[in-house]
mmCIF file of C-alpha atoms in Angstrom:
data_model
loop_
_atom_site.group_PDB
_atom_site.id
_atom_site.type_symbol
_atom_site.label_atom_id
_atom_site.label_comp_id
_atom_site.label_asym_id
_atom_site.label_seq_id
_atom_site.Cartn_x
_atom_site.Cartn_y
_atom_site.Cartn_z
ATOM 1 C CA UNK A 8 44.198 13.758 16.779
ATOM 2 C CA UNK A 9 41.164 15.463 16.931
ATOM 3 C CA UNK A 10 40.349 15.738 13.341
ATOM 4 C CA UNK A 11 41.050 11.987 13.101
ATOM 5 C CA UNK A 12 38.200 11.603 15.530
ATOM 6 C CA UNK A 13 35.960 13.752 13.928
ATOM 7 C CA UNK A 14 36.248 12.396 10.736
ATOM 8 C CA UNK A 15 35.726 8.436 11.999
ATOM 9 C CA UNK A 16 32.606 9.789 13.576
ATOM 10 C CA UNK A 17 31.115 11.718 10.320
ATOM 11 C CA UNK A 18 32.212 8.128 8.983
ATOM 12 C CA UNK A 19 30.203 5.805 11.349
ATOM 13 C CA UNK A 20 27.768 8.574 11.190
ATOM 14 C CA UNK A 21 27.384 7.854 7.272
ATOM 15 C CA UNK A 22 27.621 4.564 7.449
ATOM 16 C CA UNK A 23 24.754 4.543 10.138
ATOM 17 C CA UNK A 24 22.669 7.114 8.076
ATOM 18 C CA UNK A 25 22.716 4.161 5.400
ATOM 19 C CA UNK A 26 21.817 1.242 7.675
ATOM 20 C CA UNK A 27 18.937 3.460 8.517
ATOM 21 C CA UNK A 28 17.457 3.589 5.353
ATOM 22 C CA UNK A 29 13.260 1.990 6.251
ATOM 23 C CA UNK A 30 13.262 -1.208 4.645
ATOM 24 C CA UNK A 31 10.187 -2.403 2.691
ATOM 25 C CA UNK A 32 9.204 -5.687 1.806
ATOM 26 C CA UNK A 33 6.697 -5.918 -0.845
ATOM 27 C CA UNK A 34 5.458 -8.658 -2.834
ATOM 28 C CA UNK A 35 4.386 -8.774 -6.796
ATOM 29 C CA UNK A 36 4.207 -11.460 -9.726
ATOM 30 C CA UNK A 37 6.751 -10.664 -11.898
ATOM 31 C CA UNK A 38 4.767 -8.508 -15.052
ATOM 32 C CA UNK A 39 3.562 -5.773 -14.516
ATOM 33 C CA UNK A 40 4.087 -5.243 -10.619
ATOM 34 C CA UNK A 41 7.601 -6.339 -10.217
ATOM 35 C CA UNK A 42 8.736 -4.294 -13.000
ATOM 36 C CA UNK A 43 6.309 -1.164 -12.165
ATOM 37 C CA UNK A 44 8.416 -1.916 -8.568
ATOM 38 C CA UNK A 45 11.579 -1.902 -10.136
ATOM 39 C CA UNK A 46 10.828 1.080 -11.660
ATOM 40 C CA UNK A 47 10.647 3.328 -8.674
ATOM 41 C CA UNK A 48 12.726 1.534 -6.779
ATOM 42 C CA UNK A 49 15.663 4.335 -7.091
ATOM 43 C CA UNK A 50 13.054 7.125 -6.236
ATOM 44 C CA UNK A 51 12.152 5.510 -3.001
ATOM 45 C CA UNK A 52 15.859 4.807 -2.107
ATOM 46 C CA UNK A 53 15.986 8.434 -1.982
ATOM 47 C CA UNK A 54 13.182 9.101 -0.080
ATOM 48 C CA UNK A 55 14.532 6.582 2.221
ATOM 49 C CA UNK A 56 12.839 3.489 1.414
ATOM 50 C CA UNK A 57 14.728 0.511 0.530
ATOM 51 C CA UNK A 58 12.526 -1.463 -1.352
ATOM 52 C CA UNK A 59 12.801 -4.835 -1.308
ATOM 53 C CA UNK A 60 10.789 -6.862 -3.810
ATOM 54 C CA UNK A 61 9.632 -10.341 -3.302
ATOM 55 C CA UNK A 62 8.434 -12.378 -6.680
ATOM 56 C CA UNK A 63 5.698 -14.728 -6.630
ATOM 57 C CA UNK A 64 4.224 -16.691 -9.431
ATOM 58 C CA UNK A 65 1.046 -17.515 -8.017
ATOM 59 C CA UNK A 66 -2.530 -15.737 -6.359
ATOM 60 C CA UNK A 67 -2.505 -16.785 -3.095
ATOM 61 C CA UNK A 68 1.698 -16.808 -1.143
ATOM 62 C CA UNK A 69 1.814 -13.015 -1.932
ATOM 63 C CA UNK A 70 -1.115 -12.455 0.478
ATOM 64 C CA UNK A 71 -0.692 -15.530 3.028
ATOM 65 C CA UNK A 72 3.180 -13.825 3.204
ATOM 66 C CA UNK A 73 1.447 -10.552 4.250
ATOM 67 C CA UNK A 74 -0.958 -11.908 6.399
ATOM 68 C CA UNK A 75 1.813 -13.713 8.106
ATOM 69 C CA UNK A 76 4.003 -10.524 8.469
ATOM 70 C CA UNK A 77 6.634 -12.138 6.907
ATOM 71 C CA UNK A 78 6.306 -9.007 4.052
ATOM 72 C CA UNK A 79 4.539 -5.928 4.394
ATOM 73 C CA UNK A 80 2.614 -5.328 1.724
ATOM 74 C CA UNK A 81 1.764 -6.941 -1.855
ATOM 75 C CA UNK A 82 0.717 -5.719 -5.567
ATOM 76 C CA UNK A 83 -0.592 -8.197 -7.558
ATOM 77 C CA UNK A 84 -4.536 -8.571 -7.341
ATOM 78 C CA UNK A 85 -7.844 -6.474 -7.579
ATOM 79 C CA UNK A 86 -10.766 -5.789 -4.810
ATOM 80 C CA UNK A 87 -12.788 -8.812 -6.053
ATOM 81 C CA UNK A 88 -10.090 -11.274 -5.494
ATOM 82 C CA UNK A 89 -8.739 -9.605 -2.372
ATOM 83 C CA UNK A 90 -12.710 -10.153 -1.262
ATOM 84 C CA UNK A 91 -13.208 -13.328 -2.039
ATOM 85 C CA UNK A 92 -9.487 -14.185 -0.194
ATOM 86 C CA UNK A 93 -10.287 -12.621 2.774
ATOM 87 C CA UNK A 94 -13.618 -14.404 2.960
ATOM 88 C CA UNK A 95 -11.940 -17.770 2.149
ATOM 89 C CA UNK A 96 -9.441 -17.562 4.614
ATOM 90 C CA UNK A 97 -10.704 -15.721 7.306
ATOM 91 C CA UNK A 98 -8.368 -12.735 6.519
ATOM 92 C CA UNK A 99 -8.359 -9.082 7.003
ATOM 93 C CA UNK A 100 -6.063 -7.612 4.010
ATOM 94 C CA UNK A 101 -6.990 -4.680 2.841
ATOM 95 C CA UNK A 102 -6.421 -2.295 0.068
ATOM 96 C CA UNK A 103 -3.898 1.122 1.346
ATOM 97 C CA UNK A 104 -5.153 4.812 1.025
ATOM 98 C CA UNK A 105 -5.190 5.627 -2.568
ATOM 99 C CA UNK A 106 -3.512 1.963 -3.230
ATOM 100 C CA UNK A 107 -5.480 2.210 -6.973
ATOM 101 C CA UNK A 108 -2.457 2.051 -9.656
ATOM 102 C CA UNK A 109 -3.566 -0.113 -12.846
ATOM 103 C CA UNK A 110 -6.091 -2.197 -14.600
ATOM 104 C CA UNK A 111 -4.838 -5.204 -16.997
ATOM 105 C CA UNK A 112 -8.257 -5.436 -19.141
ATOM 106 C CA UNK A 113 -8.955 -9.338 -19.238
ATOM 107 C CA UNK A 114 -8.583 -11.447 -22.702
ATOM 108 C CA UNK A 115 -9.766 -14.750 -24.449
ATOM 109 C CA UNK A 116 -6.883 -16.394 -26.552
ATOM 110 C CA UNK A 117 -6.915 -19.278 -29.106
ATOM 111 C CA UNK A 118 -4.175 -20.949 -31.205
ATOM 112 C CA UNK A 119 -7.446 -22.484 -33.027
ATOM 113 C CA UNK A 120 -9.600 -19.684 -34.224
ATOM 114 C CA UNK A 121 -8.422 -16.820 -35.638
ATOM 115 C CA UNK A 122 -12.175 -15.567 -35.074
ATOM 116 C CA UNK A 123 -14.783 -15.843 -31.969
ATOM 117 C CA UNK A 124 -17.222 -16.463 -34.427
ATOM 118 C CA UNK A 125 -15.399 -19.528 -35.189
ATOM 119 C CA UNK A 126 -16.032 -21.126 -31.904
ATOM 120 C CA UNK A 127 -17.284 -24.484 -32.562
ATOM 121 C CA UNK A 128 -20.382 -26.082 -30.458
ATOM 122 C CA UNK A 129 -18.851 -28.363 -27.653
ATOM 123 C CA UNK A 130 -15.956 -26.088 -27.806
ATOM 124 C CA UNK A 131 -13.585 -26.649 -24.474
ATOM 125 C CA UNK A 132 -13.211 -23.420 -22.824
ATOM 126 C CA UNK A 133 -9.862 -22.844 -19.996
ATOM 127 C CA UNK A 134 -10.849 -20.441 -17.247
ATOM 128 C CA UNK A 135 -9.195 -19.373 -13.859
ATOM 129 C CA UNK A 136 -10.019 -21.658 -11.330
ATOM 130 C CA UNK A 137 -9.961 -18.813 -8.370
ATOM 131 C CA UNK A 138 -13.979 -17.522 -7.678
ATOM 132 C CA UNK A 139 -13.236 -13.640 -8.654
ATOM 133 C CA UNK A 140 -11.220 -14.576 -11.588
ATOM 134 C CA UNK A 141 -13.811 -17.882 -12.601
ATOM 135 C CA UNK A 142 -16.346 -14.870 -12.463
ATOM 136 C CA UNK A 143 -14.074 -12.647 -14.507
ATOM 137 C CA UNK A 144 -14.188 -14.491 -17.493
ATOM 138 C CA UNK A 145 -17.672 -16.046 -17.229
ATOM 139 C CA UNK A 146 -18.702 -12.375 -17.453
ATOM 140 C CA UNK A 147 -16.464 -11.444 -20.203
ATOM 141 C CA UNK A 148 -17.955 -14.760 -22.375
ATOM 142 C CA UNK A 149 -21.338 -13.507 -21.269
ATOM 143 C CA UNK A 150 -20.532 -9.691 -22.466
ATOM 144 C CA UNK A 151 -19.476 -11.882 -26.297
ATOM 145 C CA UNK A 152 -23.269 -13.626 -26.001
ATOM 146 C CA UNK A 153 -21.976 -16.830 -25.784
ATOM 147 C CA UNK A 154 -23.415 -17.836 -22.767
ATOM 148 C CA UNK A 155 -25.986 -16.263 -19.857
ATOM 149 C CA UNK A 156 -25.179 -15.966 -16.735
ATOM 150 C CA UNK A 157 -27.907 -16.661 -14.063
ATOM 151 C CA UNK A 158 -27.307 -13.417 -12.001
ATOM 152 C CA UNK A 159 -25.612 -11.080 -14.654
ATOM 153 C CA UNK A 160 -23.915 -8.632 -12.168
ATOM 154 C CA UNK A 161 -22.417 -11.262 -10.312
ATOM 155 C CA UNK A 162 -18.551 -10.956 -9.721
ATOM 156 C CA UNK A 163 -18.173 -14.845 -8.798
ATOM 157 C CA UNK A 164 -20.557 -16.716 -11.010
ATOM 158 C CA UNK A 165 -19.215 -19.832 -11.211
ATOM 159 C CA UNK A 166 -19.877 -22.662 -14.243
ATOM 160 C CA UNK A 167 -22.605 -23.925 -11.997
ATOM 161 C CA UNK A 168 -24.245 -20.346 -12.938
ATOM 162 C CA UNK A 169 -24.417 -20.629 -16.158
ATOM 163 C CA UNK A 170 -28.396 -20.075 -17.002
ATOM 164 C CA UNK A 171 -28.247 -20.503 -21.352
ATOM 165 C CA UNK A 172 -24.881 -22.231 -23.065
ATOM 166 C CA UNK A 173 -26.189 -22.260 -26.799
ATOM 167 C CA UNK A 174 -22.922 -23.881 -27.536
ATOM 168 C CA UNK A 175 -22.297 -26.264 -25.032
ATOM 169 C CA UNK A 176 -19.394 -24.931 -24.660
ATOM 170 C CA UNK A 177 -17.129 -27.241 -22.015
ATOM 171 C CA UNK A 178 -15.644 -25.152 -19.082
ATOM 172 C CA UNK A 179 -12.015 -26.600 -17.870
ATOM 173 C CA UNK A 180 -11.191 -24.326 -14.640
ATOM 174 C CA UNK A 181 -7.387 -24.088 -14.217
ATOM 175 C CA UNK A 182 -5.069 -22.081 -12.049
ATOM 176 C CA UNK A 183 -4.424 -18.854 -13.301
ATOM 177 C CA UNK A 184 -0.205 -18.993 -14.130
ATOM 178 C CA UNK A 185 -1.467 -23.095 -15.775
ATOM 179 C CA UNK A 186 -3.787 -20.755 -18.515
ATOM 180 C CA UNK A 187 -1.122 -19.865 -21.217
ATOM 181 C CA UNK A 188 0.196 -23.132 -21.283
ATOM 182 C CA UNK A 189 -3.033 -25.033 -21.670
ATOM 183 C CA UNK A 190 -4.226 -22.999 -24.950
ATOM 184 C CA UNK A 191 -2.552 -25.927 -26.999
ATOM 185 C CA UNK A 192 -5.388 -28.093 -26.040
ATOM 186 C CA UNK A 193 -7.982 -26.342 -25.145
ATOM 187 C CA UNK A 194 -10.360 -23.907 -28.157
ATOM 188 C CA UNK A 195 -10.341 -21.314 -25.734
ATOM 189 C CA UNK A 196 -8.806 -19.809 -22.731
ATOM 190 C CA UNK A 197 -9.597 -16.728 -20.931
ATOM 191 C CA UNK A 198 -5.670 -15.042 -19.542
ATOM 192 C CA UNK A 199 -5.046 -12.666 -17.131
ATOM 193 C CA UNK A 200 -3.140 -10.109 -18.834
ATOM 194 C CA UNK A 201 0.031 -10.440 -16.152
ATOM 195 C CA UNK A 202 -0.003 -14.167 -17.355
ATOM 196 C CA UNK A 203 -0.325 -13.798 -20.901
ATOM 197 C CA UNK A 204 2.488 -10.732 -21.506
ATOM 198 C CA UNK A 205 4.663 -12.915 -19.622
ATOM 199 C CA UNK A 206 3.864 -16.144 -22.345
ATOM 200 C CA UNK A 207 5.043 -13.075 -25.138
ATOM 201 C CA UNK A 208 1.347 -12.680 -25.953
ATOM 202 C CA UNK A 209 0.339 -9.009 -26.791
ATOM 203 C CA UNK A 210 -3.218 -8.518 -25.090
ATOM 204 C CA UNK A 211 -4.073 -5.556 -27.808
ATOM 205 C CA UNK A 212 -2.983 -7.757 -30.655
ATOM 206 C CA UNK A 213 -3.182 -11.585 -30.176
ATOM 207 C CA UNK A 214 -6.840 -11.686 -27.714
ATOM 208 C CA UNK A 215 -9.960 -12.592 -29.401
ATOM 209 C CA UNK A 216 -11.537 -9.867 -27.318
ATOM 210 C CA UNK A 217 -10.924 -8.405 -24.316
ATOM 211 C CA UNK A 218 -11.832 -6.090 -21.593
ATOM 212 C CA UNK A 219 -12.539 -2.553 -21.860
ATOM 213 C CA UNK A 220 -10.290 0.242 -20.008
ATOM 214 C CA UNK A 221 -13.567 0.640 -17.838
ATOM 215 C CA UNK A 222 -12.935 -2.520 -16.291
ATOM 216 C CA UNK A 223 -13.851 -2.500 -12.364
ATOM 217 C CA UNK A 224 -10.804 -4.898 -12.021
ATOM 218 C CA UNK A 225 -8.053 -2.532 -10.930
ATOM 219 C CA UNK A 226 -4.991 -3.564 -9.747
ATOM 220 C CA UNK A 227 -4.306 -2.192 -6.482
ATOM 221 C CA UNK A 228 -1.793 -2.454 -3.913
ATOM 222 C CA UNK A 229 -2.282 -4.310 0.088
ATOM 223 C CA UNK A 230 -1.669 -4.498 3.322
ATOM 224 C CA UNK A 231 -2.788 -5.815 6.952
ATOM 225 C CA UNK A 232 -4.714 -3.077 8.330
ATOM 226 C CA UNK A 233 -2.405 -2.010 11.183
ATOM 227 C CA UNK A 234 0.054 -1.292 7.805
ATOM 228 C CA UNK A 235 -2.334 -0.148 6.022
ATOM 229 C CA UNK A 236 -1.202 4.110 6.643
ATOM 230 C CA UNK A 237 2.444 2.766 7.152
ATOM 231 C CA UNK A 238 4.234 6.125 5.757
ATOM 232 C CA UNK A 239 6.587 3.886 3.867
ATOM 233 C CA UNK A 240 3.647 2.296 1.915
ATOM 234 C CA UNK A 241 2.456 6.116 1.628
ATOM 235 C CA UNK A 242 5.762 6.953 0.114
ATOM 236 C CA UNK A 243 5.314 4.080 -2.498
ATOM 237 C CA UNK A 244 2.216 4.762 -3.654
ATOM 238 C CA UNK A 245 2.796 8.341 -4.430
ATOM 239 C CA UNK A 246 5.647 7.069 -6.788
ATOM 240 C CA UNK A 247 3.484 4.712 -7.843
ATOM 241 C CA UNK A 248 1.513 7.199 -9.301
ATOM 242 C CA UNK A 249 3.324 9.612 -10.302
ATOM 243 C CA UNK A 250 3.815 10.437 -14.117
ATOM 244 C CA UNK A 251 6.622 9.032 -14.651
ATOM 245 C CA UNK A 252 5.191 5.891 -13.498
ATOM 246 C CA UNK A 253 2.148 6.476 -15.821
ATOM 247 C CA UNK A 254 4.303 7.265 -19.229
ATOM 248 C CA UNK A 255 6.281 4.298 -18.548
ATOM 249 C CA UNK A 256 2.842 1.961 -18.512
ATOM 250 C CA UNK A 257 2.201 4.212 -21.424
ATOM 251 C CA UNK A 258 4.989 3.525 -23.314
ATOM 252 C CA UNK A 259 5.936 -0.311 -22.422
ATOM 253 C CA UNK A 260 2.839 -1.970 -22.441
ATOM 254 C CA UNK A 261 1.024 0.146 -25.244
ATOM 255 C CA UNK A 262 -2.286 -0.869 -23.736
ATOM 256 C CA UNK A 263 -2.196 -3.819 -22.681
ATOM 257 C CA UNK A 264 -1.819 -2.267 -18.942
ATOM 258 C CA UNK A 265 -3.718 1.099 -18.092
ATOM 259 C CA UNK A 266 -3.017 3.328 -15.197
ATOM 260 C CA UNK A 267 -5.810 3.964 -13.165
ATOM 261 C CA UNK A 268 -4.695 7.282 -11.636
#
């Protein structure tokens, strides 16, 4: 009788060693971030975490879903845009301790040109419709010469900014996930890397030109600030960047995304 007791005990003890497990609720677009997610998913099950990820295919439910503490953290943006969020929405999100993990360097596409040089005047030109990533590719067209930007160290410059356009180059601001989609009609169109990997395009291969690994754009992960040195979101960032994590960028995207860590 009394081993029977002991062992439903050690049972209910197991099974409520299991319910136990912290859960974590992070949200991500689906490439890279889900998958880096996915990735060390098993590593933080057995530190404990159950990690629960949340896919989004847009900029801005990932952070309102934070903000509203319906998830506790995200990974899907950089400073500038977290910035430029928290300014347009009266926000206080902010990046975790250490939360650097990758940078997805920035590309202009065309199923028109096979060259940049090849950009005809009057040219229509898609860009991301968001300020920081508007800014983002105004910056990287500015970097190719084909335009001048009014305050060259600006990190929102809008079309509006645009000081010299030798080509008269039309600007058609779109949102972000829209871009891949719109390069059918459009001469140009400047992709977030996320958003052009998942439309099969290969950033080191198919983009005109493209952002260097020095880019100040680096993915990073957030939280609301009384989160923000949650030892859960501690525990996921050192998998994060561990080197497994960091061969598997490596290996997988083959350039396309570099670890910043």
């Amino acid at each position: 009788m009394l081993k029977k007791t002991f062992t439903a005990v050690a049972i209910a003890a197991l099974a409520l060693s299991a319910q136990a497990a912290d859960v974590l609720k992070v949200a991500a677009t689906a490439v890279p971030h889900a998958e880096l997610l996915n990735f060390v998913k098993p590593k933080l099950k057995a530190d404990g975490v159950d990690l629960q990820i949340k896919e989004f295919s847009d900029y801005v439910q990932p952070n309102a879903a934070v903000e509203d503490k319906q998830l506790d953290a995200n990974f899907f943006q950089h400073q500038p845009y977290l910035d430029s969020y928290n300014k347009d929405r009266k926000s206080s999100l902010v990046m975790v301790p250490n939360g650097k993990i990758h940078v997805e360097p920035f590309g202009a596409y065309s199923q028109k040109i096979k060259n940049i040089k090849d950009l005809k005047d009057g040219a229509t030109v898609a860009i991301p419709n968001d300020p920081s990533n508007g800014g983002r590719a105004l910056l990287l067209l500015a970097k190719q010469g084909l335009i001048t930007l009014k305050d060259p160290n600006s990190l929102t410059a809008t079309a509006l900014d645009v000081a010299k356009n030798p080509k008269k180059l039309k600007f058609k601001e779109l949102e972000a996930p829209l871009l891949p989609r719109a390069l059918a009609d459009v001469d140009l169109a400047l992709i977030n890397t996320n958003y052009a990997i998942e439309a099969k395009l290969n950033p080191t291969k198919d983009a005109l030109f493209i952002e260097g690994a020095d880019s100040p754009y680096t993915n990073i992960v957030v939280a609301r600030k009384d989160r923000a040195n949650d030892p859960n979101i501690a525990k996921l960032i050192k998998a994060l960047h561990s080197t497994e994590v960091k061969q598997f960028i490596q290996e997988k995207y083959k350039g396309a995304v570099v670890p910043a860590f």
